[in-house]
Coordinates of C-alpha atoms in Angstrom, one line a residue:
M267 CA 0.2 0.1 0.2
R268 CA 1.5 3.5 -0.9
A269 CA 1.0 6.7 1.2
S270 CA -0.7 9.3 -0.3
P271 CA 0.9 12.4 -1.7
T272 CA -0.4 14.5 1.2
I273 CA 0.6 12.4 3.9
L274 CA 4.2 12.6 2.7
K275 CA 4.2 16.4 2.1
T276 CA 2.9 16.4 5.4
V277 CA 5.9 14.4 7.0
L278 CA 8.6 16.4 4.6
V279 CA 7.0 19.3 6.3
L280 CA 7.7 18.2 9.8
I281 CA 11.1 17.3 9.2
L282 CA 12.1 20.6 7.6
V283 CA 10.2 22.2 10.7
V284 CA 12.1 20.3 13.1
V285 CA 15.6 20.5 11.2
A286 CA 14.9 24.5 11.0
L287 CA 14.0 24.7 14.9
G288 CA 17.4 22.5 15.5
A289 CA 19.5 24.8 13.4
L290 CA 17.5 27.8 14.9
V291 CA 18.8 26.6 18.5
V292 CA 22.3 25.9 17.2
L293 CA 22.4 29.1 15.8
R294 CA 21.3 30.9 18.6
S295 CA 23.5 29.4 20.9
I296 CA 26.9 30.0 19.1
P297 CA 27.4 33.4 20.3
A298 CA 26.9 32.1 23.7
L299 CA 29.4 29.3 23.2
A300 CA 31.8 31.6 21.4
T301 CA 31.8 34.2 24.4
A302 CA 32.2 30.7 26.9
A303 CA 35.1 29.9 24.9
R304 CA 36.8 33.8 25.1
E305 CA 36.0 33.3 29.2
A306 CA 37.7 29.6 29.2
S307 CA 40.8 31.3 27.0
I308 CA 40.9 34.3 29.7
A309 CA 40.7 31.6 32.6
Q310 CA 43.9 29.9 30.6
D311 CA 45.5 33.2 30.5
A312 CA 45.1 33.6 34.4
L313 CA 46.2 30.1 35.1
V314 CA 49.7 30.9 32.8
R315 CA 50.1 34.0 34.8
A316 CA 49.5 32.4 38.3
S317 CA 51.8 29.6 37.4
D318 CA 54.6 32.1 35.6
L319 CA 54.6 34.0 39.0
W320 CA 55.2 31.1 41.0
E321 CA 57.9 30.0 38.8
V322 CA 59.7 33.4 39.0
Q323 CA 58.7 34.9 42.4
G324 CA 58.1 31.7 44.5
I325 CA 56.1 32.1 47.8
A326 CA 56.5 35.9 47.1
G327 CA 54.5 35.7 44.1
A328 CA 51.5 33.4 46.1
H329 CA 49.4 36.7 47.1
T330 CA 49.6 38.2 43.0
A331 CA 48.6 34.3 42.0
I332 CA 45.6 34.5 44.4
V333 CA 44.3 37.6 42.5
E334 CA 44.9 35.9 39.1
L335 CA 43.2 32.7 40.3
T336 CA 40.3 34.5 42.0
R337 CA 39.7 36.3 38.4
A338 CA 40.2 32.9 36.6
R339 CA 37.4 31.4 39.0
T340 CA 35.1 34.2 38.4
T341 CA 35.5 34.0 34.4
L342 CA 35.1 30.3 34.5
A343 CA 31.9 30.3 36.5
R344 CA 30.4 33.0 34.0
A345 CA 31.4 30.5 31.3
S346 CA 29.8 27.6 33.0
E347 CA 26.5 29.7 33.4
R348 CA 26.2 30.5 29.7
I349 CA 26.8 26.9 28.6
E350 CA 24.5 25.6 31.0
A351 CA 21.6 28.1 30.1
Q352 CA 21.7 26.6 26.6
V353 CA 19.3 23.9 28.0
F354 CA 17.5 23.6 24.3
L355 CA 20.9 22.1 22.7
S356 CA 20.5 19.2 24.9
Y357 CA 17.2 17.9 22.5
V358 CA 19.3 18.7 19.2
P359 CA 21.6 15.5 17.9
I360 CA 25.6 16.5 18.1
A361 CA 24.6 19.8 19.6
G362 CA 23.7 18.2 23.0
S363 CA 27.4 16.6 22.8
V364 CA 28.9 19.9 22.3
R365 CA 27.1 21.5 25.4
V366 CA 28.3 18.3 27.6
A367 CA 31.9 18.8 26.5
A368 CA 31.9 22.2 27.0
M369 CA 30.2 21.9 30.5
N370 CA 32.7 19.2 31.1
A371 CA 35.7 21.5 30.2
T372 CA 34.4 24.6 32.3
R373 CA 34.0 22.9 35.3
G374 CA 36.5 20.8 35.3
A375 CA 39.2 23.8 34.8
E376 CA 36.7 25.4 37.9
H377 CA 38.1 22.3 39.9
W378 CA 41.8 23.0 38.8
V379 CA 41.7 26.5 39.6
R380 CA 39.9 26.0 42.9
G381 CA 43.1 23.5 43.8
G382 CA 45.6 25.9 42.7
H383 CA 43.8 28.6 44.7
L384 CA 44.4 26.3 47.5
L385 CA 47.7 25.9 47.0
A386 CA 48.2 29.8 46.6
T387 CA 46.5 30.5 49.7
I388 CA 49.0 28.0 51.6
A389 CA 51.6 29.6 50.1
A390 CA 50.5 33.0 50.9
D391 CA 50.2 32.1 54.5
V392 CA 53.8 30.6 54.7
D393 CA 54.9 33.9 53.1
R394 CA 53.2 36.2 55.9
L395 CA 54.7 33.8 58.7
G396 CA 58.2 34.2 56.7
T397 CA 57.6 37.9 57.1
R398 CA 57.1 37.9 60.7
F399 CA 59.4 35.1 62.0
G400 CA 62.1 35.0 58.7
G401 CA 64.6 36.6 61.2
R402 CA 64.1 34.1 64.1
S403 CA 65.2 30.5 64.3
F404 CA 63.2 27.5 65.1
R405 CA 64.8 27.5 68.3
S406 CA 63.9 31.0 69.3
L407 CA 60.2 30.5 68.8
S408 CA 58.2 30.5 71.9
D409 CA 55.5 27.7 72.5
A410 CA 52.8 30.0 71.5
E411 CA 54.8 30.5 68.2
Q412 CA 55.9 27.3 67.5
A413 CA 52.1 26.2 68.2
Q414 CA 51.1 29.1 65.4
I415 CA 53.2 27.5 62.9
T416 CA 51.8 24.0 64.1
A417 CA 48.6 24.9 63.6
L418 CA 49.3 26.4 59.8
V419 CA 50.8 22.8 59.0
G420 CA 47.4 21.4 60.0
S421 CA 45.3 23.8 58.3
A422 CA 47.6 23.2 55.3
A423 CA 47.3 19.5 55.7
L424 CA 43.6 19.8 55.3
R425 CA 43.7 22.4 52.3
L426 CA 46.4 20.2 50.6
R427 CA 44.0 17.2 50.5
T428 CA 41.0 19.3 49.4
A429 CA 43.4 20.7 46.5
N430 CA 44.2 16.6 45.5
A431 CA 40.6 16.4 45.6
A432 CA 39.7 18.9 43.5
F433 CA 42.8 17.9 40.7
A434 CA 41.1 14.6 40.8
A435 CA 37.9 15.8 40.1
G436 CA 38.9 18.3 37.5
D437 CA 41.0 15.3 35.8
A438 CA 37.7 13.3 35.6
L439 CA 35.6 15.9 33.7
L440 CA 38.6 17.1 31.5
A441 CA 38.7 13.6 30.1
Q442 CA 35.3 14.1 29.2
A443 CA 35.6 17.3 27.5
R444 CA 35.8 15.8 23.9
C445 CA 34.0 18.0 21.0
P446 CA 32.8 15.9 18.6
R447 CA 34.9 15.8 15.3
A448 CA 32.1 16.3 12.9
V449 CA 31.2 19.8 14.7
R450 CA 34.8 21.1 14.9
R451 CA 35.0 22.9 11.3
I452 CA 31.2 24.2 11.5
V453 CA 31.5 25.4 15.1
P454 CA 35.0 26.5 15.6
Q455 CA 34.3 27.6 19.2
C456 CA 33.7 23.9 20.0
A457 CA 37.1 23.2 19.6
S458 CA 38.5 26.2 20.9
L459 CA 36.8 25.6 24.3
D460 CA 37.5 22.0 24.2
G461 CA 41.5 22.4 23.7
A462 CA 41.0 25.8 26.2
L463 CA 42.8 24.1 29.2
G464 CA 44.6 21.6 27.7
S465 CA 47.4 22.9 25.9
P466 CA 50.9 21.3 26.3
T467 CA 51.9 23.9 29.1
I468 CA 48.7 23.7 31.4
V469 CA 49.0 19.9 31.0
A470 CA 52.5 20.0 32.3
Q471 CA 51.6 22.5 35.2
R472 CA 49.0 20.4 36.0
E473 CA 51.3 17.3 36.4
Q474 CA 53.7 19.3 38.3
L475 CA 51.1 20.5 40.8
R476 CA 49.7 16.9 41.2
G477 CA 53.6 16.3 42.1
V478 CA 54.0 18.5 44.5
T479 CA 50.5 18.5 46.3
Q480 CA 50.8 14.3 46.6
T481 CA 54.5 14.7 48.2
A482 CA 53.2 17.5 50.5
T483 CA 50.4 15.8 51.5
A484 CA 52.3 12.5 52.2
L485 CA 55.2 14.5 54.1
V486 CA 52.4 16.0 56.3
D487 CA 50.6 12.8 57.2
S488 CA 53.8 10.7 57.8
L489 CA 56.0 13.4 59.4
G490 CA 53.1 15.5 61.3
G491 CA 51.1 12.4 62.7
A492 CA 51.6 10.7 66.2
E493 CA 52.5 7.4 64.8
P494 CA 56.3 7.4 64.4
T495 CA 57.8 7.2 60.8
S496 CA 60.8 5.1 60.7
I497 CA 63.7 6.3 57.8
L498 CA 66.4 4.1 57.1
L499 CA 69.1 6.6 56.2
L500 CA 72.1 5.3 53.5
F501 CA 75.3 7.2 53.7
L502 CA 76.5 6.4 50.0
N503 CA 79.9 7.5 49.5
N504 CA 80.4 8.5 46.0
T505 CA 84.2 8.6 46.1
E506 CA 83.6 4.9 46.2
L507 CA 81.2 4.7 43.0
R508 CA 78.5 1.9 43.2
P509 CA 75.4 1.4 41.0
G510 CA 72.8 2.5 43.8
G511 CA 74.8 5.7 44.3
G512 CA 77.8 5.0 46.3
F513 CA 79.3 2.6 48.8
L514 CA 77.0 1.9 51.8
G515 CA 79.4 2.0 54.4
T516 CA 77.3 3.6 57.0
Y517 CA 73.4 3.8 57.6
G518 CA 71.5 5.4 60.0
L519 CA 68.0 5.2 61.4
A520 CA 65.6 8.2 62.2
E521 CA 62.2 8.2 63.3
V522 CA 59.6 11.3 63.2
A523 CA 56.6 11.7 64.8
G524 CA 54.5 15.0 65.6
G525 CA 56.9 16.8 63.1
S526 CA 59.8 16.0 65.4
L527 CA 62.9 14.0 65.1
T528 CA 62.0 11.7 68.3
R529 CA 65.2 9.3 67.2
F530 CA 68.5 9.5 65.5
T531 CA 71.3 6.7 65.1
T532 CA 74.2 5.9 63.1
D533 CA 76.7 2.9 62.6
D534 CA 79.0 1.3 60.7
V535 CA 77.2 -1.3 58.3
Y536 CA 80.0 -3.9 59.2
N537 CA 78.9 -4.0 62.6
L538 CA 75.7 -5.5 60.9
D539 CA 77.5 -7.5 58.4
R540 CA 79.8 -9.0 60.9
E541 CA 77.1 -10.5 63.0
V542 CA 75.8 -12.8 60.1
V543 CA 79.1 -14.2 58.8
G544 CA 78.3 -17.8 58.5
E545 CA 74.9 -17.5 58.8
I546 CA 74.1 -15.8 55.3
Q547 CA 75.5 -17.2 52.7
I548 CA 74.3 -15.7 49.3
A549 CA 75.8 -15.8 46.2
P550 CA 76.8 -12.2 45.2
P551 CA 76.4 -10.7 41.5
A552 CA 78.6 -12.1 39.4
P553 CA 81.6 -9.2 39.2
F554 CA 82.4 -9.7 42.7
R555 CA 83.0 -13.3 42.3
E556 CA 85.0 -13.1 39.2
Q557 CA 87.0 -10.2 40.7
G558 CA 87.7 -11.9 43.9
I559 CA 85.8 -9.2 46.0
V560 CA 83.6 -10.7 48.1
Q561 CA 82.4 -14.6 48.2
Y562 CA 78.8 -13.9 49.7
W563 CA 76.9 -11.0 49.5
Y564 CA 76.2 -8.7 52.2
L565 CA 74.2 -5.2 53.0
R566 CA 77.3 -3.3 52.3
D567 CA 77.3 -4.7 48.5
A568 CA 73.2 -4.4 48.3
N569 CA 72.7 -1.6 46.4
W570 CA 73.9 -3.1 43.0
S571 CA 70.7 -2.0 41.1
P572 CA 71.2 1.5 39.2
D573 CA 67.4 2.0 40.1
F574 CA 66.9 2.9 43.6
A575 CA 63.8 1.6 44.0
E576 CA 65.2 -1.7 43.0
S577 CA 68.3 -1.4 45.1
S578 CA 66.2 -0.1 47.8
R579 CA 64.2 -3.4 48.1
T580 CA 67.4 -5.6 48.2
V581 CA 68.9 -3.2 50.8
L582 CA 65.8 -3.6 53.2
D583 CA 65.8 -7.2 52.2
F584 CA 69.4 -7.4 53.4
Y585 CA 68.7 -5.2 56.7
E586 CA 66.1 -7.5 57.8
R587 CA 68.1 -10.7 57.2
E588 CA 70.9 -8.9 59.3
H589 CA 68.6 -7.9 62.2
G590 CA 68.9 -4.1 61.6
P591 CA 66.8 -2.0 64.4
G592 CA 63.4 -0.8 63.8
N593 CA 60.8 -1.4 60.7
P594 CA 61.8 1.4 58.4
E595 CA 58.8 2.2 55.7
V596 CA 61.2 5.1 54.1
V597 CA 64.7 4.5 52.6
V598 CA 66.8 8.1 51.9
G599 CA 70.1 7.5 50.5
F600 CA 72.3 10.6 50.0
T601 CA 76.1 11.2 49.1
P602 CA 78.8 13.7 50.1
T603 CA 77.8 16.1 47.5
L604 CA 74.7 16.6 49.0
A605 CA 76.8 17.2 52.8
A606 CA 79.2 19.6 51.2
A607 CA 76.0 21.8 49.8
L608 CA 74.3 21.8 53.2
L609 CA 77.5 22.8 55.0
M610 CA 77.7 25.8 52.6
I611 CA 74.6 26.7 54.1
T612 CA 75.4 26.3 58.1
G613 CA 78.9 27.3 57.9
P614 CA 81.7 24.9 59.4
I615 CA 81.2 22.5 62.0
T616 CA 83.8 21.3 64.6
V617 CA 83.0 17.8 66.3
E618 CA 85.3 16.0 68.8
G619 CA 88.2 18.6 68.0
V620 CA 87.9 18.1 64.3
R621 CA 86.7 20.8 61.6
F622 CA 84.4 20.2 58.9
D623 CA 83.4 22.6 56.1
A624 CA 82.0 22.2 52.5
G625 CA 85.6 21.9 50.8
N626 CA 86.9 19.3 53.1
I627 CA 83.8 17.1 54.4
A628 CA 84.2 13.9 52.2
D629 CA 88.1 13.7 52.6
E630 CA 88.0 14.5 56.6
L631 CA 85.4 12.3 57.0
E632 CA 87.1 9.6 55.1
Y633 CA 90.7 10.0 57.1
Q634 CA 88.9 10.3 60.5
V635 CA 87.0 6.4 59.9
E636 CA 90.1 5.0 57.8
K637 CA 93.3 6.4 59.4
A638 CA 92.8 8.9 62.4
Y639 CA 90.3 6.4 64.4
A640 CA 93.6 4.2 65.7
T641 CA 95.8 7.2 66.6
R642 CA 93.1 8.2 69.0
G643 CA 92.4 4.6 70.1
I644 CA 89.0 4.1 69.0
P645 CA 88.2 0.4 68.6
Q646 CA 87.8 -0.6 65.2
P647 CA 84.3 -1.4 65.2
R648 CA 83.5 2.3 66.6
R649 CA 85.6 4.0 64.1
K650 CA 82.6 5.6 62.3
D651 CA 81.2 6.9 65.9
I652 CA 81.9 10.4 65.0
I653 CA 79.3 10.5 62.1
A654 CA 76.3 10.5 64.5
P655 CA 77.7 13.9 66.6
L656 CA 78.6 15.4 63.1
S657 CA 74.9 14.5 61.6
T658 CA 73.2 15.9 65.0
A659 CA 75.3 19.0 64.7
V660 CA 74.4 19.7 61.3
I661 CA 70.6 19.0 62.3
D662 CA 71.1 21.3 65.5
R663 CA 72.8 24.3 63.4
F664 CA 69.6 24.1 60.9
Y665 CA 67.5 24.6 64.2
D666 CA 69.7 27.8 65.3
I667 CA 69.6 29.3 61.5
P668 CA 66.9 32.0 60.6
L669 CA 64.0 30.4 59.0
R670 CA 64.3 32.6 55.8
E671 CA 67.5 30.4 55.0
L672 CA 65.3 27.5 54.8
T673 CA 64.7 28.4 51.2
R674 CA 68.5 28.0 50.4
V675 CA 68.3 24.6 52.0
L676 CA 65.1 23.8 49.8
G677 CA 67.4 25.1 47.0
A678 CA 70.1 22.6 47.8
L679 CA 67.8 19.8 48.1
R680 CA 65.9 20.4 44.7
A681 CA 69.6 20.7 43.3
A682 CA 70.6 17.2 44.9
V683 CA 67.3 16.0 43.6
A684 CA 68.0 16.6 39.9
E685 CA 71.6 15.9 40.0
R686 CA 70.7 12.5 41.6
Q687 CA 72.8 13.2 44.9
L688 CA 69.4 12.4 46.9
M689 CA 67.1 9.7 46.3
A690 CA 64.2 8.3 48.5
Y691 CA 62.1 5.0 48.4
S692 CA 59.0 3.6 50.5
T693 CA 57.3 0.6 50.7
N694 CA 54.4 2.5 51.3
E695 CA 52.6 3.0 48.1
T696 CA 51.2 6.3 48.5
F697 CA 54.5 8.0 49.5
Q698 CA 56.3 6.0 46.8
H699 CA 54.1 7.4 44.0
A700 CA 54.5 10.9 45.5
F701 CA 58.5 10.6 45.6
E702 CA 58.5 9.5 41.8
Q703 CA 56.2 12.5 40.9
I704 CA 58.8 14.8 42.3
A705 CA 61.6 12.7 40.5
V706 CA 63.6 12.1 43.7
A707 CA 62.7 8.2 43.6
G708 CA 65.9 7.6 41.8
R709 CA 64.3 5.4 38.9
V710 CA 65.7 4.3 35.7
A711 CA 63.5 5.9 33.3
P712 CA 60.3 4.3 31.8
I713 CA 60.8 2.8 28.3
V714 CA 59.4 5.6 25.8
H715 CA 58.2 3.8 22.4
G716 CA 60.7 4.7 19.6
E717 CA 63.2 6.7 22.0
D718 CA 66.7 6.0 22.1
F719 CA 68.2 5.4 25.6
L720 CA 71.8 5.7 27.2
M721 CA 73.1 5.1 30.7
V722 CA 76.4 4.4 31.8
V723 CA 76.8 2.7 35.0
D724 CA 80.1 2.0 37.2
A725 CA 80.8 -0.2 39.8
N726 CA 83.9 0.5 41.7
L727 CA 85.2 -2.8 42.9
G728 CA 88.5 -2.8 44.9
A729 CA 89.7 0.8 43.9
L730 CA 89.3 2.5 47.1
K731 CA 88.0 6.0 46.8
T732 CA 89.6 6.6 43.5
D733 CA 86.2 8.2 41.7
S734 CA 87.1 11.1 43.7
V735 CA 90.1 11.8 41.0
M736 CA 88.2 10.3 38.0
D737 CA 87.9 12.5 35.2
R738 CA 85.0 10.6 32.5
R739 CA 84.1 11.7 28.9
T740 CA 81.5 9.9 27.3
T741 CA 80.9 10.0 23.3
Y742 CA 77.9 8.4 21.6
A743 CA 78.0 8.5 18.1
I744 CA 75.6 6.6 15.3
T745 CA 76.2 6.2 11.7
P746 CA 74.4 4.5 8.9
D747 CA 75.0 1.0 8.1
A748 CA 74.8 -1.2 4.8
A749 CA 72.0 -2.8 6.0
G750 CA 70.0 0.0 5.9
G751 CA 70.2 0.4 9.8
Y752 CA 72.4 2.2 12.1
T753 CA 75.2 1.2 14.1
G754 CA 75.9 3.1 17.8
T755 CA 79.3 3.4 19.1
V756 CA 79.6 4.4 23.2
T757 CA 83.2 5.6 24.2
L758 CA 84.3 5.9 27.6
T759 CA 87.3 7.7 28.0
Y760 CA 88.4 8.0 31.7
R761 CA 91.8 9.5 33.3
N762 CA 92.9 8.7 36.5
T763 CA 94.4 11.8 37.9
G764 CA 95.4 10.2 41.3
T765 CA 98.3 8.3 42.5
F766 CA 98.8 5.1 44.6
T767 CA 97.7 6.5 48.4
W768 CA 95.8 4.9 51.3
K769 CA 92.8 6.4 49.8
T770 CA 93.4 6.2 45.7
T771 CA 94.9 3.5 43.3
R772 CA 94.4 2.3 40.1
Y773 CA 90.5 2.3 39.0
Q774 CA 89.0 -1.0 38.9
T775 CA 85.3 -0.8 37.6
Y776 CA 82.3 -3.5 36.2
T777 CA 80.7 -0.7 33.7
R778 CA 77.4 -1.6 32.4
V779 CA 75.9 0.1 29.4
Y780 CA 72.1 0.4 29.2
F781 CA 70.3 0.6 25.6
P782 CA 66.8 0.1 24.6
P783 CA 65.5 -3.5 24.3
G784 CA 66.3 -5.2 20.9
T785 CA 69.9 -3.4 20.8
R786 CA 72.5 -5.8 19.5
L787 CA 76.0 -6.1 21.0
Y788 CA 78.7 -6.2 17.9
R789 CA 81.9 -5.9 20.0
V790 CA 83.7 -4.3 22.9
T791 CA 87.1 -3.0 22.8
G792 CA 89.5 -1.8 25.6
A793 CA 87.9 -4.4 28.3
A794 CA 89.7 -6.7 30.5
T795 CA 87.5 -9.4 30.2
S796 CA 84.8 -10.7 27.7
A797 CA 81.5 -8.9 27.8
D798 CA 78.2 -9.9 29.5
V799 CA 75.0 -9.6 27.7
L800 CA 72.2 -9.0 29.8
E801 CA 68.5 -8.0 30.4
E802 CA 68.1 -5.7 33.0
L803 CA 65.1 -3.3 34.1
D804 CA 63.3 -4.4 30.7
R805 CA 66.4 -3.1 28.5
A806 CA 69.6 -4.6 26.9
A807 CA 72.7 -4.1 28.7
F808 CA 76.2 -4.9 28.1
G809 CA 78.9 -5.0 30.9
T810 CA 82.3 -5.7 31.3
F811 CA 85.6 -4.9 33.8
W812 CA 88.4 -2.5 33.2
S813 CA 91.2 -0.5 34.9
I814 CA 92.9 2.5 34.4
E815 CA 96.1 3.1 36.0
P816 CA 97.1 6.1 38.2
G817 CA 97.9 9.0 35.9
Q818 CA 96.8 7.4 32.7
T819 CA 94.0 7.7 30.3
A820 CA 92.2 4.3 28.9
S821 CA 89.2 4.1 26.4
L822 CA 86.4 1.5 26.4
T823 CA 84.1 1.2 23.4
F824 CA 81.0 -0.7 22.9
T825 CA 79.9 -0.9 19.5
V826 CA 75.9 -1.9 18.7
G827 CA 73.2 -2.0 16.0
L828 CA 70.5 0.3 17.0
A829 CA 67.0 -1.4 17.8
P830 CA 64.8 -1.6 15.1
E831 CA 62.1 0.4 16.6
I832 CA 64.8 3.6 16.7
V833 CA 65.7 2.9 13.3
A834 CA 62.0 3.1 12.1
R835 CA 61.9 6.8 13.9
I836 CA 64.7 7.7 12.3
R837 CA 63.5 6.7 8.8
A838 CA 60.1 8.6 9.8
G839 CA 61.9 11.9 10.4
E840 CA 62.2 11.8 14.4
Y841 CA 64.9 10.7 16.4
A842 CA 64.8 11.3 20.2
L843 CA 67.5 10.2 22.9
H844 CA 67.4 10.1 26.7
V845 CA 70.8 10.1 28.3
Q846 CA 70.4 9.2 32.0
K847 CA 72.8 10.2 34.7
Q848 CA 74.2 7.4 37.3
L849 CA 73.0 7.7 40.5
G850 CA 75.6 9.6 42.7
L851 CA 77.9 10.5 39.9
P852 CA 80.3 12.4 41.7
S853 CA 81.5 15.2 39.2
P854 CA 80.1 16.3 35.5
T855 CA 80.7 13.7 33.0
T856 CA 81.6 15.5 29.8
L857 CA 79.0 14.2 27.1
T858 CA 79.3 14.5 23.6
V859 CA 76.4 13.4 21.0
D860 CA 78.1 12.7 17.4
H861 CA 75.3 11.3 15.1
E862 CA 75.7 10.9 11.5
F863 CA 72.2 10.2 10.1
G864 CA 73.2 10.4 6.3
I865 CA 70.2 12.8 5.7
P866 CA 69.9 16.2 6.4
V867 CA 69.1 17.6 9.5
E868 CA 66.1 20.0 10.0
T869 CA 65.9 20.9 13.4
A870 CA 67.3 19.8 16.9
S871 CA 67.1 20.6 20.5
P872 CA 69.7 21.8 21.6
A873 CA 70.6 23.3 18.7
E874 CA 74.3 22.7 17.3
V875 CA 76.5 25.8 16.7
P876 CA 75.5 27.5 13.5
A877 CA 78.2 27.1 11.6
A878 CA 77.4 23.0 12.0
W879 CA 73.8 23.6 10.3
G880 CA 72.6 22.2 7.0
D881 CA 74.3 18.8 6.8
G882 CA 73.1 15.5 7.7
R883 CA 75.4 15.3 11.1
Y884 CA 74.4 16.2 14.4
T885 CA 77.2 17.2 17.0
V886 CA 76.6 18.6 20.7
E887 CA 78.9 18.5 23.6
T888 CA 77.4 19.1 27.0
D889 CA 77.8 17.3 30.4
L890 CA 76.0 14.8 32.9
R891 CA 75.3 17.2 35.7
V892 CA 71.7 16.2 35.2
D893 CA 70.0 14.1 32.9
Q894 CA 70.2 14.9 29.1
R895 CA 67.5 14.7 26.5
F896 CA 67.9 15.5 22.7
R897 CA 65.7 15.6 19.4
V898 CA 66.4 15.7 16.0
R899 CA 64.3 16.1 13.2
V900 CA 65.5 14.6 9.9
A901 CA 64.0 14.8 6.4
P902 CA 62.3 11.4 5.7

């Protein structure tokens, strides 16, 4: 049965009327959406200005940042009201999705601005206290004044948790703020609103804020709570470099409760090891046995992994096996490099008639525990007793310095983290996640698909404290090969500037070089032993033993075939390299990247000197005081 022409015409008219009404609703809403997009953009600018203020001025910029964030909150609230007012869009196909995306974007942004505002108020309160008490030391404060600071810490803890919740809520909403692809060309304002708060700058700032807040919350909860937090301190001597940061000759145990240090002790790690000789008979890593260093594995050699979390788990296992005191849930490792930086702030400290300062801390302490103890009649098991009063004196000195000087302490700690001289690990997942967010965890970087990677890890085996006199140069070069791939060559050139003394000798090291998985070893030259082919930390690693005599220079070269993923990225026109510094490396290593791609280099970061532009080669010399990253675009 066929429908009559009249019915068809009626249906057609109804369809046209619905489409027309829908179009009118959408057209009517476009100005509101456009205004909302502009307001979201204004809010984004306010966020960027607030972040810039924090970056440049720190806490001092908090008051102005509050003004900017308040403006952002007001502007976003207006944008949300405009979008929510477009109720009729909910009944129009596609347009309803636009409205939902816009609402999620603005509401998510409001949560994030609220979280940032809470952080800024904490910073402003700290700034006010700094103005009032900045010239005073913590020890000089009265009980009432200390109570005022404690109350601020409690208030800050609540605001930090609220800020964290706001950031999480904002993330959940922003994840749903996706403008329908079909609408982006028709309504540009939709795409603009969609990405108004999703720029790389804002995303990076959000991640940084999240890390800072989570870490601060974790620290306030752990250090400010009534229950004590037990911390295992690893004194890592990087003049005798080991993969986990330095030789573990001394450990300490600290307990913190209610914001106060309630216990602090140190001891020679050999005193623990000595008690379990014959009881523990665990085979050490192969290089220890092959070089005749030790027959069995003990706590002093436990930090064999270049990843601090992996290393700390092994350390905690041995600490428990050797009946170490307490039940630590946090491990903190630091080197004499950090100790010297802190003594730059406190000034010289004299303990038991011995003067320690930033220039002599490593050498003088080494002399006291290796030589001077005997002349002073101190028994060998107690040769490191001086470390406890020295550490306590440093802590006491910080109680006496003006509170405004604590910003210098924070600066020294930040530098130590960036230079991998200070690392932390926790068995508590919340703490560990926070440590990773602020890069204090000392982790080997996660694998990035298609990114080249290099890390050189030395293990001083039987070379005393010779790392203190070693000059290091690392060169990484790649060249095209006949098979259409690329060959990589890592050349390590080390100079031993020392002599034969009680402290320095020939440098003997087991060196591992880490590459992306899939890297193939072709050959090693300059080694004293054959190379080990390893798979560690989800990477290809190659290790061998070599030595450098005092006053001599030697080179060790690893020649490899680049992983297929890296070759594919170069052929696609993109090359990225992450060179990671070894934990505790005591002095800057000169690093040269010398890559011949065989095809023209278009752009690179960091850039070469202008005279080297315009060919297929990329050459840059820098150092490894901190991790380094390189990006090169070549003609595909």
